[in-house]
Short mmCIF file of C-alpha atoms (C1' of nucleotides) in Angstrom, two decimals:
data_model
loop_
_atom_site.label_atom_id
_atom_site.label_comp_id
_atom_site.label_asym_id
_atom_site.label_seq_id
_atom_site.Cartn_x
_atom_site.Cartn_y
_atom_site.Cartn_z
CA MET S 1064 41.15 83.03 71.75
CA ASP S 1065 40.80 79.91 70.18
CA HIS S 1066 37.75 77.52 70.00
CA THR S 1067 38.76 75.13 72.72
CA LEU S 1068 37.12 71.95 72.62
CA ASN S 1069 39.54 69.50 73.76
CA ALA S 1070 40.31 70.73 77.00
CA ASP S 1071 39.15 69.86 80.71
CA SER S 1072 36.47 72.15 79.81
CA SER S 1073 33.20 72.59 81.70
CA SER S 1074 29.53 71.40 80.48
CA LEU S 1075 26.91 73.64 79.20
CA PRO S 1076 25.23 74.99 82.65
CA LYS S 1077 28.40 76.49 83.84
CA LYS S 1078 28.34 75.08 87.41
CA VAL S 1079 29.75 71.47 87.12
CA THR S 1080 33.55 72.27 87.68
CA ALA S 1081 33.44 71.32 91.19
CA LYS S 1082 32.47 68.03 92.83
CA ALA S 1083 35.39 66.04 91.47
CA GLY S 1084 36.09 62.86 93.56
CA TYR S 1085 32.51 61.57 93.46
CA HIS S 1086 32.10 58.66 91.68
CA HIS S 1087 33.92 59.47 88.68
CA GLY S 1088 34.50 63.08 89.08
CA ASP S 1089 32.10 64.60 85.98
CA LEU S 1090 31.20 61.60 83.88
CA ARG S 1091 29.11 63.87 81.96
CA THR S 1092 31.60 66.19 80.81
CA GLN S 1093 34.10 63.79 80.24
CA LEU S 1094 32.04 61.73 78.10
CA LEU S 1095 31.18 64.73 76.03
CA ASN S 1096 35.16 65.47 75.72
CA ALA S 1097 35.63 61.70 74.90
CA VAL S 1098 32.95 61.92 72.15
CA ARG S 1099 34.20 65.18 70.80
CA LEU S 1100 37.81 63.67 70.64
CA LEU S 1101 36.68 60.21 69.17
CA VAL S 1102 34.57 62.46 66.25
CA GLU S 1103 37.66 64.17 65.36
CA GLU S 1104 39.95 61.27 65.39
CA LYS S 1105 37.49 58.54 63.57
CA GLY S 1106 34.91 60.91 61.95
CA ALA S 1107 31.18 62.01 62.91
CA GLU S 1108 29.82 58.65 61.68
CA ASN S 1109 32.16 56.07 62.88
CA PHE S 1110 32.07 56.91 66.33
CA SER S 1111 30.49 54.69 69.26
CA ILE S 1112 29.28 55.11 72.81
CA ALA S 1113 31.27 51.77 73.66
CA GLU S 1114 34.49 53.50 72.25
CA ALA S 1115 33.68 56.80 74.19
CA ALA S 1116 33.21 55.17 77.43
CA ARG S 1117 36.35 53.15 77.13
CA LYS S 1118 38.13 56.45 76.54
CA ALA S 1119 36.53 57.85 79.54
CA GLY S 1120 37.60 54.91 81.34
CA VAL S 1121 34.21 53.53 82.45
CA SER S 1122 32.05 50.41 81.63
CA THR S 1123 30.05 50.90 78.24
CA ALA S 1124 26.83 50.72 80.22
CA ALA S 1125 27.96 54.09 82.37
CA PRO S 1126 27.08 56.45 79.93
CA TYR S 1127 23.37 55.58 80.11
CA ARG S 1128 23.21 57.00 83.68
CA HIS S 1129 23.65 60.50 82.03
CA PHE S 1130 22.09 59.98 78.66
CA GLU S 1131 18.86 58.42 77.40
CA ASP S 1132 20.51 57.05 74.27
CA LYS S 1133 23.17 57.33 71.28
CA PRO S 1134 21.11 60.43 69.78
CA ALA S 1135 20.75 62.26 72.93
CA ILE S 1136 24.78 62.23 73.47
CA LEU S 1137 25.03 63.66 69.90
CA LYS S 1138 22.76 66.10 70.34
CA ALA S 1139 24.39 67.19 73.77
CA VAL S 1140 27.82 67.20 71.60
CA VAL S 1141 26.18 69.55 68.91
CA LEU S 1142 24.51 71.79 71.39
CA ASP S 1143 27.61 72.40 73.36
CA ALA S 1144 29.65 73.14 70.05
CA MET S 1145 26.96 75.63 68.67
CA THR S 1146 27.16 77.31 72.04
CA ARG S 1147 30.80 77.57 72.06
CA ASN S 1148 30.87 78.95 68.61
CA GLY S 1149 28.43 81.56 69.37
CA GLU S 1150 30.36 82.75 72.31
CA GLU S 1151 33.05 82.99 70.24
CA MET S 1152 31.65 84.81 67.71
CA ARG S 1153 30.84 87.62 70.27
CA ARG S 1154 34.06 87.35 71.33
CA VAL S 1155 35.79 88.08 68.22
CA MET S 1156 33.96 90.90 67.12
CA GLN S 1157 33.97 92.88 70.03
CA PRO S 1158 37.38 94.59 69.28
CA PHE S 1159 35.76 96.24 66.21
CA PRO S 1160 33.57 99.32 66.10
CA PHE S 1161 29.73 99.01 66.39
CA GLY S 1162 28.30 98.76 63.07
CA SER S 1163 31.66 98.34 61.24
CA ILE S 1164 32.10 95.91 58.35
CA GLU S 1165 35.10 94.60 60.31
CA ARG S 1166 32.78 93.04 62.87
CA ILE S 1167 30.98 91.34 59.84
CA ASN S 1168 34.16 90.09 58.36
CA ALA S 1169 35.54 88.94 61.94
CA LEU S 1170 32.12 86.85 62.32
CA GLY S 1171 32.81 85.12 58.86
CA GLN S 1172 36.37 84.38 59.58
CA CYS S 1173 35.46 82.71 62.89
CA TYR S 1174 33.11 80.61 61.49
CA ILE S 1175 35.51 79.48 59.18
CA ASP S 1176 38.20 79.07 61.56
CA PHE S 1177 35.70 76.79 63.80
CA ALA S 1178 35.02 74.26 60.86
CA ARG S 1179 38.91 74.13 60.09
CA GLN S 1180 39.83 73.57 64.10
CA HIS S 1181 37.15 71.04 64.55
CA PRO S 1182 36.26 69.41 61.03
CA GLY S 1183 35.03 66.45 62.63
CA ILE S 1184 32.50 68.59 65.08
CA PHE S 1185 31.57 70.83 61.94
CA ARG S 1186 30.38 67.69 60.05
CA LEU S 1187 28.57 66.37 62.92
CA VAL S 1188 26.65 69.59 63.53
CA PHE S 1189 25.94 70.07 59.88
CA GLY S 1190 26.38 66.97 57.93
CA PHE S 1191 24.05 64.75 60.00
CA SER S 1192 21.28 67.41 60.92
CA GLU S 1193 19.03 65.69 59.39
CA LYS S 1194 18.84 63.59 62.30
CA HIS S 1195 18.02 66.34 64.74
CA ASP S 1196 15.90 68.26 62.32
CA GLY S 1197 13.21 69.96 64.16
CA ASP S 1198 14.75 69.49 67.53
CA GLU S 1199 13.44 72.69 69.33
CA ASP S 1200 16.67 73.16 71.47
CA LEU S 1201 19.00 73.12 68.42
CA THR S 1202 17.04 75.17 66.35
CA ALA S 1203 16.61 77.74 69.14
CA CYS S 1204 20.34 77.55 69.45
CA GLY S 1205 20.99 77.99 65.87
CA ARG S 1206 18.76 81.19 65.83
CA GLU S 1207 20.60 82.70 68.56
CA VAL S 1208 23.87 82.42 66.93
CA PHE S 1209 22.32 83.57 63.50
CA GLY S 1210 20.64 86.39 65.30
CA ILE S 1211 24.42 87.70 66.13
CA VAL S 1212 25.17 88.13 62.18
CA ILE S 1213 21.98 89.57 61.48
CA GLU S 1214 22.35 92.08 64.11
CA ALA S 1215 25.75 92.76 63.05
CA VAL S 1216 24.63 93.34 59.21
CA ALA S 1217 21.61 95.40 60.38
CA ASN S 1218 24.02 97.65 62.69
CA TYR S 1219 26.19 98.25 59.54
CA LEU S 1220 23.36 98.86 57.09
CA ASP S 1221 21.72 100.95 59.71
CA LEU S 1222 18.73 98.99 59.31
CA PRO S 1223 16.16 97.64 62.27
CA PRO S 1224 17.46 94.27 63.34
CA ASN S 1225 14.17 92.86 61.96
CA HIS S 1226 14.49 94.31 58.74
CA PRO S 1227 14.17 91.34 56.04
CA MET S 1228 17.03 92.80 54.19
CA ALA S 1229 19.47 92.38 56.88
CA ALA S 1230 18.49 88.81 57.22
CA GLU S 1231 18.44 88.22 53.44
CA ARG S 1232 22.09 89.58 53.39
CA ALA S 1233 23.15 87.76 56.74
CA TYR S 1234 21.82 84.68 54.98
CA MET S 1235 24.18 85.42 52.03
CA LEU S 1236 27.16 85.56 54.12
CA TRP S 1237 26.34 82.38 55.97
CA THR S 1238 25.90 80.31 52.71
CA PHE S 1239 29.58 81.89 51.52
CA VAL S 1240 31.13 81.08 54.94
CA HIS S 1241 29.61 77.64 55.24
CA GLY S 1242 30.18 76.50 51.66
CA HIS S 1243 33.67 77.90 52.09
CA SER S 1244 34.32 75.83 55.16
CA TRP S 1245 33.04 72.53 53.70
CA LEU S 1246 34.97 72.90 50.73
CA ILE S 1247 38.18 73.45 52.81
CA ILE S 1248 37.62 70.56 55.34
CA ASP S 1249 36.74 68.29 52.29
CA GLY S 1250 39.80 69.25 50.60
CA LYS S 1251 38.22 70.56 47.49
CA THR S 1252 40.53 73.65 47.47
CA LYS S 1253 43.72 71.67 47.31
CA ALA S 1254 42.04 69.16 44.91
CA GLN S 1255 41.35 72.08 42.61
CA ASP S 1256 44.42 73.84 43.21
CA LEU S 1257 42.97 77.05 44.39
CA GLN S 1258 45.39 79.46 45.82
CA ILE S 1259 43.02 81.91 47.64
CA ASP S 1260 43.67 84.42 49.99
CA GLU S 1261 40.70 83.81 52.66
CA GLY S 1262 40.76 87.29 54.21
CA VAL S 1263 40.84 88.80 50.94
CA MET S 1264 37.86 86.77 49.55
CA LEU S 1265 35.91 87.33 52.65
CA SER S 1266 36.24 90.91 52.22
CA ALA S 1267 35.37 90.87 48.42
CA VAL S 1268 32.12 88.87 49.71
CA SER S 1269 31.16 91.38 52.12
CA ASP S 1270 32.09 94.40 49.95
CA GLY S 1271 30.25 93.01 47.03
CA LEU S 1272 27.21 91.72 48.85
CA ILE S 1273 26.58 94.11 51.78
CA ALA S 1274 28.99 97.28 51.41
CA SER S 1275 27.43 97.69 48.15
CA LEU S 1276 24.16 98.29 49.73
CA ARG S 1277 25.39 101.43 51.32
CA GLN S 1278 26.06 103.41 48.18
CA PRO S 1279 23.03 104.05 46.41
CA MET R 482 15.66 67.95 31.91
CA ASP R 483 15.97 66.60 35.46
CA HIS R 484 18.80 64.82 37.14
CA THR R 485 17.26 61.50 36.84
CA LEU R 486 19.13 59.06 39.20
CA ASN R 487 16.70 56.59 40.23
CA ALA R 488 15.33 55.45 36.57
CA ASP R 489 16.80 52.67 34.81
CA SER R 490 19.65 54.39 33.64
CA SER R 491 22.86 53.19 31.97
CA SER R 492 26.31 53.07 33.94
CA LEU R 493 29.17 55.34 33.60
CA PRO R 494 31.01 53.75 30.48
CA LYS R 495 28.06 54.29 28.23
CA LYS R 496 28.00 50.79 26.86
CA VAL R 497 26.38 48.44 29.26
CA THR R 498 22.53 48.97 28.20
CA ALA R 499 22.42 45.60 26.28
CA LYS R 500 23.09 42.25 27.21
CA ALA R 501 20.16 41.47 29.54
CA GLY R 502 19.26 38.17 30.25
CA TYR R 503 22.76 37.19 31.44
CA HIS R 504 22.77 35.86 34.56
CA HIS R 505 21.21 38.88 36.23
CA GLY R 506 21.03 41.06 33.44
CA ASP R 507 23.41 44.01 34.63
CA LEU R 508 23.87 43.62 38.27
CA ARG R 509 26.63 46.21 38.46
CA THR R 510 23.95 49.01 37.09
CA GLN R 511 21.26 47.57 39.51
CA LEU R 512 23.28 47.55 42.46
CA LEU R 513 24.28 51.44 41.80
CA ASN R 514 20.57 52.09 41.55
CA ALA R 515 20.02 50.45 44.76
CA VAL R 516 22.42 52.03 46.41
CA ARG R 517 21.34 55.42 45.18
CA LEU R 518 17.64 54.52 46.59
CA LEU R 519 18.93 53.09 49.76
CA VAL R 520 21.25 56.67 50.20
CA GLU R 521 18.17 58.72 49.61
CA GLU R 522 15.99 56.83 51.83
CA LYS R 523 18.15 55.91 54.89
CA GLY R 524 21.03 58.45 54.73
CA ALA R 525 24.41 57.93 53.47
CA GLU R 526 25.60 56.59 56.70
CA ASN R 527 23.16 54.04 57.24
CA PHE R 528 23.55 52.35 53.77
CA SER R 529 24.80 48.51 53.97
CA ILE R 530 26.02 46.46 50.98
CA ALA R 531 23.80 43.57 52.52
CA GLU R 532 20.59 45.93 51.92
CA ALA R 533 21.38 46.86 48.57
CA ALA R 534 21.85 43.20 47.43
CA ARG R 535 18.46 42.60 48.87
CA LYS R 536 17.00 45.41 47.11
CA ALA R 537 18.51 44.17 43.87
CA GLY R 538 17.28 40.61 44.52
CA VAL R 539 20.34 39.20 44.77
CA SER R 540 22.55 37.18 47.41
CA THR R 541 24.64 39.26 49.88
CA ALA R 542 27.94 38.04 48.45
CA ALA R 543 26.96 38.83 44.83
CA PRO R 544 28.41 42.24 45.02
CA TYR R 545 31.47 41.31 45.50
CA ARG R 546 31.53 40.06 41.92
CA HIS R 547 31.41 43.47 40.77
CA PHE R 548 33.13 45.58 43.28
CA GLU R 549 36.17 45.06 45.99
CA ASP R 550 34.38 46.29 48.66
CA LYS R 551 32.20 48.93 50.26
CA PRO R 552 34.22 51.83 49.70
CA ALA R 553 34.60 50.91 46.19
CA ILE R 554 30.86 50.95 45.66
CA LEU R 555 30.69 54.57 47.22
CA LYS R 556 33.27 55.50 44.73
CA ALA R 557 31.35 54.29 41.94
CA VAL R 558 28.08 56.04 43.13
CA VAL R 559 29.81 59.36 43.70
CA LEU R 560 31.55 59.26 40.54
CA ASP R 561 28.46 58.15 38.54
CA ALA R 562 26.61 61.29 40.41
CA MET R 563 29.46 63.79 39.71
CA THR R 564 29.52 62.73 36.01
CA ARG R 565 25.66 63.12 35.62
CA ASN R 566 25.60 66.24 37.58
CA GLY R 567 28.55 67.76 35.39
CA GLU R 568 26.67 66.69 32.17
CA GLU R 569 23.52 68.36 33.31
CA MET R 570 25.48 71.52 33.92
CA ARG R 571 26.50 71.36 30.20
CA ARG R 572 23.02 71.12 29.52
CA VAL R 573 21.54 73.76 31.31
CA MET R 574 24.09 76.56 30.14
CA GLN R 575 23.22 75.73 26.57
CA PRO R 576 20.30 77.74 25.78
CA PHE R 577 21.77 80.79 27.01
CA PRO R 578 23.94 82.86 24.92
CA PHE R 579 27.90 82.24 25.08
CA GLY R 580 29.68 84.57 27.75
CA SER R 581 26.43 85.70 29.45
CA ILE R 582 25.89 86.17 32.99
CA GLU R 583 22.69 84.06 32.64
CA ARG R 584 24.79 80.96 31.93
CA ILE R 585 26.82 81.44 35.23
CA ASN R 586 23.27 81.83 36.99
CA ALA R 587 21.98 78.59 35.15
CA LEU R 588 25.02 76.63 36.53
CA GLY R 589 24.52 77.92 39.88
CA GLN R 590 20.78 76.84 39.93
CA CYS R 591 21.61 73.80 38.43
CA TYR R 592 23.96 72.67 41.47
CA ILE R 593 21.41 73.65 44.05
CA ASP R 594 18.85 71.78 42.14
CA PHE R 595 20.76 68.72 42.44
CA ALA R 596 21.11 69.09 46.09
CA ARG R 597 17.47 69.47 46.62
CA GLN R 598 16.50 66.50 44.32
CA HIS R 599 18.99 64.05 45.72
CA PRO R 600 20.00 65.30 49.16
CA GLY R 601 21.16 62.05 50.26
CA ILE R 602 23.48 61.63 47.24
CA PHE R 603 24.58 65.38 47.96
CA ARG R 604 25.43 64.39 51.51
CA LEU R 605 27.52 61.20 50.36
CA VAL R 606 29.25 63.10 47.71
CA PHE R 607 30.45 66.00 49.72
CA GLY R 608 29.63 64.96 53.67
CA PHE R 609 31.90 62.12 53.47
CA SER R 610 34.46 63.20 51.03
CA GLU R 611 37.27 62.94 53.81
CA LYS R 612 36.91 59.16 52.90
CA HIS R 613 37.99 59.29 49.38
CA ASP R 614 40.24 62.30 49.82
CA GLY R 615 42.98 62.22 47.25
CA ASP R 616 41.27 59.73 45.13
CA GLU R 617 42.58 60.32 41.68
CA ASP R 618 39.54 59.64 39.61
CA LEU R 619 37.49 61.64 41.62
CA THR R 620 39.45 64.66 41.98
CA ALA R 621 39.81 64.45 37.95
CA CYS R 622 36.10 64.21 37.77
CA GLY R 623 35.67 67.33 40.16
CA ARG R 624 38.37 69.42 38.38
CA GLU R 625 36.15 68.67 35.17
CA VAL R 626 33.12 69.81 36.73
CA PHE R 627 34.71 73.06 38.07
CA GLY R 628 36.26 73.52 34.85
CA ILE R 629 32.59 74.27 33.65
CA VAL R 630 32.16 77.07 36.12
CA ILE R 631 35.52 78.42 35.52
CA GLU R 632 35.28 78.77 31.73
CA ALA R 633 31.69 80.30 32.11
CA VAL R 634 33.40 82.94 34.38
CA ALA R 635 36.22 83.59 32.21
CA ASN R 636 33.93 84.16 29.00
CA TYR R 637 31.74 86.43 30.71
CA LEU R 638 34.49 88.56 32.12
CA ASP R 639 36.57 88.20 28.60
CA LEU R 640 39.77 86.68 30.59
CA PRO R 641 41.55 83.62 29.23
CA PRO R 642 40.28 80.47 30.94
CA ASN R 643 43.40 80.03 32.90
CA HIS R 644 43.45 83.51 34.50
CA PRO R 645 43.55 83.28 38.45
CA MET R 646 40.64 85.82 38.57
CA ALA R 647 38.38 83.57 36.77
CA ALA R 648 39.11 80.81 39.11
CA GLU R 649 38.77 83.13 42.08
CA ARG R 650 35.22 84.28 41.09
CA ALA R 651 34.22 80.95 40.10
CA TYR R 652 35.16 79.65 43.36
CA MET R 653 33.36 82.41 45.34
CA LEU R 654 30.35 81.33 43.21
CA TRP R 655 30.65 77.73 44.35
CA THR R 656 31.08 78.41 47.91
CA PHE R 657 27.78 80.20 47.53
CA VAL R 658 25.64 77.54 45.83
CA HIS R 659 27.27 75.08 47.92
CA GLY R 660 26.66 76.44 51.26
CA HIS R 661 23.22 77.40 50.22
CA SER R 662 22.75 73.61 49.14
CA TRP R 663 23.84 72.32 52.52
CA LEU R 664 21.50 74.87 54.33
CA ILE R 665 18.53 73.68 52.24
CA ILE R 666 19.12 70.24 52.77
CA ASP R 667 19.74 70.70 56.26
CA GLY R 668 16.49 72.46 56.84
CA LYS R 669 18.08 75.40 58.36
CA THR R 670 16.52 78.07 56.03
CA LYS R 671 12.91 76.71 57.29
CA ALA R 672 14.53 76.63 61.17
CA GLN R 673 15.27 80.20 60.70
CA ASP R 674 12.44 81.21 58.86
CA LEU R 675 14.17 82.64 56.14
CA GLN R 676 12.10 83.51 53.04
CA ILE R 677 14.40 83.82 50.12
CA ASP R 678 13.79 83.77 46.69
CA GLU R 679 16.60 81.79 45.26
CA GLY R 680 16.78 83.09 41.97
CA VAL R 681 16.93 86.58 43.17
CA MET R 682 19.61 85.72 45.50
CA LEU R 683 21.67 84.08 43.13
CA SER R 684 21.56 87.13 40.51
CA ALA R 685 22.47 89.06 43.63
CA VAL R 686 25.64 87.12 44.14
CA SER R 687 26.69 86.68 40.72
CA ASP R 688 25.77 90.55 40.13
CA GLY R 689 27.96 91.42 43.37
CA LEU R 690 30.80 89.14 43.03
CA ILE R 691 31.32 88.75 39.22
CA ALA R 692 29.41 91.19 37.30
CA SER R 693 30.76 94.14 39.32
CA LEU R 694 34.23 93.40 38.06
CA ARG R 695 32.90 94.44 34.48
CA GLN R 696 32.61 97.74 35.28
CA PRO R 697 35.67 99.38 36.42
"C1'" DT M 1110 25.11 21.42 13.98
"C1'" DG M 1111 26.80 19.19 18.13
"C1'" DT M 1112 29.80 18.24 21.66
"C1'" DA M 1113 33.23 18.99 25.52
"C1'" DC M 1114 35.14 22.06 28.17
"C1'" DA M 1115 36.41 26.82 30.37
"C1'" DT M 1116 34.60 30.64 32.33
"C1'" DC M 1117 32.59 33.08 35.77
"C1'" DA M 1118 28.19 35.50 37.74
"C1'" DG M 1119 25.17 34.55 41.65
"C1'" DT M 1120 24.40 31.08 45.69
"C1'" DG M 1121 23.54 30.23 50.56
"C1'" DA M 1122 25.90 29.16 54.74
"C1'" DA M 1123 29.21 30.43 57.69
"C1'" DC M 1124 32.32 33.75 60.16
"C1'" DG M 1125 33.99 36.92 63.71
"C1'" DC M 1126 33.16 41.72 64.99
"C1'" DG M 1127 31.67 45.59 67.45
"C1'" DC M 1128 27.62 47.56 68.22
"C1'" DG M 1129 23.40 49.73 71.54
"C1'" DT M 1130 21.01 48.61 75.09
"C1'" DT M 1131 19.30 46.00 79.35
"C1'" DC M 1132 19.59 43.76 83.95
"C1'" DA M 1133 20.67 42.55 88.41
"C1'" DC M 1134 24.35 44.06 91.21
"C1'" DT M 1135 27.64 46.85 94.23
"C1'" DG M 1136 29.48 49.96 96.80
"C1'" DA M 1137 30.46 54.89 97.90
"C1'" DT M 1138 28.11 59.06 98.92
"C1'" DG M 1139 24.35 62.01 100.94
"C1'" DT M 1140 20.79 62.31 104.70
"C1'" DA M 1141 17.56 61.85 108.96
"C1'" DC M 1142 17.78 60.99 113.25
"C1'" DT J 545 28.94 62.77 116.60
"C1'" DG J 546 27.50 58.09 115.47
"C1'" DT J 547 24.24 54.93 113.25
"C1'" DA J 548 20.66 53.20 109.54
"C1'" DC J 549 19.00 54.14 105.65
"C1'" DA J 550 18.01 55.70 100.90
"C1'" DT J 551 19.81 56.88 96.78
"C1'" DC J 552 22.47 56.58 92.78
"C1'" DA J 553 26.71 56.37 89.75
"C1'" DG J 554 29.20 52.89 88.14
"C1'" DT J 555 30.03 47.39 87.10
"C1'" DG J 556 30.30 43.61 84.37
"C1'" DA J 557 28.04 40.13 81.98
"C1'" DA J 558 24.92 39.11 78.66
"C1'" DC J 559 21.32 39.88 74.79
"C1'" DG J 560 20.66 40.30 69.73
"C1'" DC J 561 21.28 42.60 65.66
"C1'" DG J 562 22.90 43.33 61.18
"C1'" DC J 563 26.92 44.06 59.22
"C1'" DG J 564 31.24 43.08 55.93
"C1'" DT J 565 33.59 39.64 53.76
"C1'" DT J 566 34.93 34.69 52.51
"C1'" DC J 567 34.28 30.18 50.93
"C1'" DA J 568 33.17 26.12 48.29
"C1'" DC J 569 29.58 25.30 45.39
"C1'" DT J 570 26.33 25.32 40.83
"C1'" DG J 571 24.79 26.21 37.13
"C1'" DA J 572 24.23 29.14 33.15
"C1'" DT J 573 26.74 30.88 29.44
"C1'" DG J 574 30.52 31.55 25.82
"C1'" DT J 575 33.91 29.23 22.76
"C1'" DA J 576 36.90 25.92 20.36
"C1'" DC J 577 36.86 21.95 17.86
#
DNA sequence: TGTACATCAGTGAACGCGCGTTCACTGATGTAC
DNA sequence: TGTACATCAGTGAACGCGCGTTCACTGATGTAC
């Protein structure tokens, strides 16, 4: 029910769980866990491979048996986070009827929750995305996740999923939850003394930008 | 008409222009300029005081005559950028009639333009704002700038400027332009193959979230 | 106007630091016979 | 089942690097008389 990033957790290809008691157990996974923790602790820009290795109880050279270099580790963490977020989005919309506005709202809320629960990871995924700009794997993963939103919007509006208006309105929703996520983790809502009922606002947005298209 | 950050430019308290031919001329200002350029060139997280000093043609110790430490320099750059952005916002809305929706749209467009023209600075201002979270000067400056938006929304909706609904709808607009700005400078719109007419979208948002409140 | 002095912006050398990465190594595991 | 060998995950020491910051200094500027 929650976006668990800090648990013992398995890595992307879901088959690494076993083989414990090897050399280290499963260093790759534990390194990614260590990085996630560090990124939350010290911020995405202050994390170092050395410290992640220390946290995983291993020499500073060990990570290079599993990753090419530092950017490769970051990329793995980002890809992992995006995948988990996508899975969570599919999960939270399921209880609501196919084609309902509630599904759309649930997706938006899920995105915001992810940012609030893992602000460091969120910053890493988006704040530094210039670095892996153009990366094929990440782009593909992003498309897949955003595709969930497009689909939900298309279903609600009774449009074919490739209709440009579905993508357009899905993007508007994205900008909104994305902006709100940033402003929340930046503490801007507190700084501006804004008292906002997030659910109400989210509904107002999907009503104003999406539901309004149903009544011509 | 444009958000000039890289020009010779004067510093915040608008009185430093003269006194050239002192020791260095006006190192403080030129350091801030150097930092701005570097932040755009190498990214907000890769900038160093040493390089800024080199760029300003000065020893690496010189900056410490003008700033306490690195965070203080960053703060000065952020404060400067926010102030300029605020000034620009006031400028772009002026041609449009008081209380018109066009004023609101102009403010939104101005925000997005700022991000697109200075993505490095934008990242610095928002992507790292955890660091100066709680800083009084920055908070005050942020309030002032956001106040411009609240006021424009209040005027359009015929509300007193302190009416909570004005702040609420202003915040919705902010989340939207903020999210769109991030997604643009992250290259997500390209990655998702989204063809979006920004002006149209901005109007759709202000129509759907603000103008809709005028017809009960 | 000229001199003596105080100020303070900028110098350059030095420091300790933690980092990313490489390297030859060792020793546990897996495998072929 | 036992032995010989190949593999390869992790070691620990070392490297060069650029950084933030400090320090005693110097020399140009401003000021009092």
